[in-house]
Short mmCIF file of C-alpha atoms in Angstrom, two decimals:
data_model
loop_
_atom_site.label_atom_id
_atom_site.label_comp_id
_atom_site.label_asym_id
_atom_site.label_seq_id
_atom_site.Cartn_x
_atom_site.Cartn_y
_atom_site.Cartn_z
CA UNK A 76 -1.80 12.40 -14.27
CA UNK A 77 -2.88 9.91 -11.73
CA UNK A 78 -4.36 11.14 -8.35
CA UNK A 79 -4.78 8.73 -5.27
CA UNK A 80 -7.20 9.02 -2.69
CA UNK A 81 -7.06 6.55 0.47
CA UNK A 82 -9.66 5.24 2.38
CA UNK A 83 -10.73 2.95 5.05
CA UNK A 84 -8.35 3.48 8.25
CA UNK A 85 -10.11 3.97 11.38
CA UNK A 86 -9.28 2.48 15.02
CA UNK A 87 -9.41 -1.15 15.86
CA UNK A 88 -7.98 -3.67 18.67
CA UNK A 89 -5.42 -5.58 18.24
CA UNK A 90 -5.88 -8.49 16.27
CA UNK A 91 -8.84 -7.10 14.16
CA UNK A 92 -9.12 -6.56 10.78
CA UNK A 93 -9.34 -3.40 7.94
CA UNK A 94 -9.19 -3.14 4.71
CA UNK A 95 -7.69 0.04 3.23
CA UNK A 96 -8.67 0.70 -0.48
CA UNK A 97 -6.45 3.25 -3.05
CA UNK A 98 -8.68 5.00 -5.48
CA UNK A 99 -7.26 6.49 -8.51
CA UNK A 100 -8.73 9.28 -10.81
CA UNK A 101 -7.29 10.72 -13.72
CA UNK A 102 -5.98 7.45 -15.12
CA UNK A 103 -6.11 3.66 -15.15
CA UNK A 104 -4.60 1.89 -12.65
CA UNK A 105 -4.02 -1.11 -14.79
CA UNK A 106 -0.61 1.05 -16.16
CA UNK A 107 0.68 1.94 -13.10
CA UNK A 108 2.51 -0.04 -10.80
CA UNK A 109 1.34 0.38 -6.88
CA UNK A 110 2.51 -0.26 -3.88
CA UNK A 111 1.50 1.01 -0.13
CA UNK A 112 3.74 2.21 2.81
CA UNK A 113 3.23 3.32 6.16
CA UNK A 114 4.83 6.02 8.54
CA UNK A 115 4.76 5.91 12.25
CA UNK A 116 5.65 9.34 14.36
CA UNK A 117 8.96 9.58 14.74
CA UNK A 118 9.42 7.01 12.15
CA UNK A 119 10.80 6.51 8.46
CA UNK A 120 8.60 6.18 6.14
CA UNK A 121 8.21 2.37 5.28
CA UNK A 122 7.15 0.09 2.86
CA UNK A 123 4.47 -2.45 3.32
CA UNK A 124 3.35 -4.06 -0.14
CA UNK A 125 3.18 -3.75 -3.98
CA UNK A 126 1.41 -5.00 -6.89
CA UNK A 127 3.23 -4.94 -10.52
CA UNK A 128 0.83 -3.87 -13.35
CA UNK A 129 2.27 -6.13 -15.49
CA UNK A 130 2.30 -9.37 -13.98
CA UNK A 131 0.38 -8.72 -11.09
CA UNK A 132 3.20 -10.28 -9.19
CA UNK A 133 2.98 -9.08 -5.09
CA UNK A 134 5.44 -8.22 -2.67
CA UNK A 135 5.10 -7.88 1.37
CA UNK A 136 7.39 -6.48 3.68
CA UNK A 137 8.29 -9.42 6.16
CA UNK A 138 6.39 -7.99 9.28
CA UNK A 139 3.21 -8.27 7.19
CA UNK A 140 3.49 -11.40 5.21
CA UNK A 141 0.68 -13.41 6.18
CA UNK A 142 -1.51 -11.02 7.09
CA UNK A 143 -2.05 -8.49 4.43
CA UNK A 144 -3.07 -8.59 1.32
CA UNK A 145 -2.96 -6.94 -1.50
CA UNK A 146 -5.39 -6.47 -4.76
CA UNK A 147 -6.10 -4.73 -7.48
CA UNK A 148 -10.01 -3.90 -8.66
CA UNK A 149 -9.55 -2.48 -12.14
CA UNK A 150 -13.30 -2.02 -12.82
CA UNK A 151 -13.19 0.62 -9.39
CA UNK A 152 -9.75 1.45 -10.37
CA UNK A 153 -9.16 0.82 -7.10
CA UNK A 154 -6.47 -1.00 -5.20
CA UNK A 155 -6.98 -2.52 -1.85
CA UNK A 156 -5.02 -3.54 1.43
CA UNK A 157 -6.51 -6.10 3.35
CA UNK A 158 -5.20 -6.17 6.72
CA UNK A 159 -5.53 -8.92 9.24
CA UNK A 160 -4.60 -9.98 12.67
CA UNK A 161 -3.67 -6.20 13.04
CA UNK A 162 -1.37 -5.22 16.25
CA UNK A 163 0.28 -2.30 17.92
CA UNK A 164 3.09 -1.92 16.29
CA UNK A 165 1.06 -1.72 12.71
CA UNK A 166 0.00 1.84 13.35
CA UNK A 167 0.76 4.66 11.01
CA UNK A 168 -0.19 6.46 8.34
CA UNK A 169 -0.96 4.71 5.34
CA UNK A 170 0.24 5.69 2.02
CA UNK A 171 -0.77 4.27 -1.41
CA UNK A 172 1.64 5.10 -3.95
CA UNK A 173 2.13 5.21 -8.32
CA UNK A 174 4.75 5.35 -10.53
CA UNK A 175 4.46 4.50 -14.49
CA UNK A 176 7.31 3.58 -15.00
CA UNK A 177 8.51 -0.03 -15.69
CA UNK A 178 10.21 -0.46 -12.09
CA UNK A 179 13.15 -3.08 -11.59
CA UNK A 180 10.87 -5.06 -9.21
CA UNK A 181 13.73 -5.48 -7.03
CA UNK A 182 13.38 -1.54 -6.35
CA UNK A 183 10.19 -1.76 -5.37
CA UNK A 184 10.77 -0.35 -1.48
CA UNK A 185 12.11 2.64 -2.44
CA UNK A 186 9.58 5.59 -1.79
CA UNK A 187 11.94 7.29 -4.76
CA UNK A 188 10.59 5.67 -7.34
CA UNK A 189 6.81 6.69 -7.04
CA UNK A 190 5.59 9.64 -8.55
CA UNK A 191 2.62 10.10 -7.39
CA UNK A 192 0.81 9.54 -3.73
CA UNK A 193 -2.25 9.95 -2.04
CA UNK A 194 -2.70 12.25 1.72
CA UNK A 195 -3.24 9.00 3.53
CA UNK A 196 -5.07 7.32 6.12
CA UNK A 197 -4.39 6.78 9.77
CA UNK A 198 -4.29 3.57 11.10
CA UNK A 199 -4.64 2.92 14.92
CA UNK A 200 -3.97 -0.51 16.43
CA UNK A 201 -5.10 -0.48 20.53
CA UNK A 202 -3.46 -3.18 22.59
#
C-alpha cells in the first residue's frame, strides 16, 4: 500500500511561483496513476492535474493550463506540481492522489477513483 505525503505549499503573492512535490512510500510510483486536486473552504473538492503511469500522458483542468505543470521523478518516487503565475483564486488545499488501477483516462476528475491520498498542503495566493 502506497502512502502520499505532500509538500511545498506555503504563502506567496499573486503571480509567484511554487512547486508542490507528492512523495510516495510503500510502493513505486511508476504503477500508479496520479493526479492532484485542490479544495477551497466552502468549496468542492476539485481537480487540477494528472499524470498516467503508463503513457505518461498529462491532463490540466482549464483554469490551470498554462501554468502548472506536472511531473513525475521516479528515482524520488516523487511527483511534482509546478505552479506558476499563481493568483487568488488558486488557493486551497492541495491534494495528491493514487489509484492502481488502469483508469479510463477520460475518468480521470473523479476523486472516486483514487484510493489512496495524502493530508495535504495549503496553498495561499495574496492579491
Amino acid at each position: 500500500e502506497v502512502q502520499l505525503v505532500e509538500s511545498g505549499g506555503g504563502l506567496v503573492q499573486t503571480g509567484g511561483s511554487l512547486r508542490l512535490a507528492c512523495a510516495a512510500s510503500g510502493a513505486t510510483l511508476a504503477g500508479y496513476d496520479i493526479a492532484w486536486f485542490r479544495q477551497a473552504p466552502g468549496k468542492e473538492r476539485e481537480e487540477v492535474s494528472f499524470i498516467s503511469s503508463r503513457n505518461r500522458r498529462t491532463f490540466y483542468e482549464n483554469s490551470v493550463k498554462g501554468r502548472f505543470t506536472i511531473s513525475s521523478d521516479r528515482a524520488k518516487n516523487t511527483v511534482y506540481l509546478q505552479m506558476n503565475n499563481l493568483k487568488p483564486e488558486d488557493t486551497a488545499v492541495y491534494y495528491c492522489a493514487a489509484t492502481a488501477s488502469r483508469l479510463i483516462l477520460s475518468s480521470w476528475p473523479l476523486p472516486s477513483v483514487y484510493d489512496y491520498w495524502g493530508q495535504g498542503t495549503q496553498v495561499t495566493v495574496s492579491s
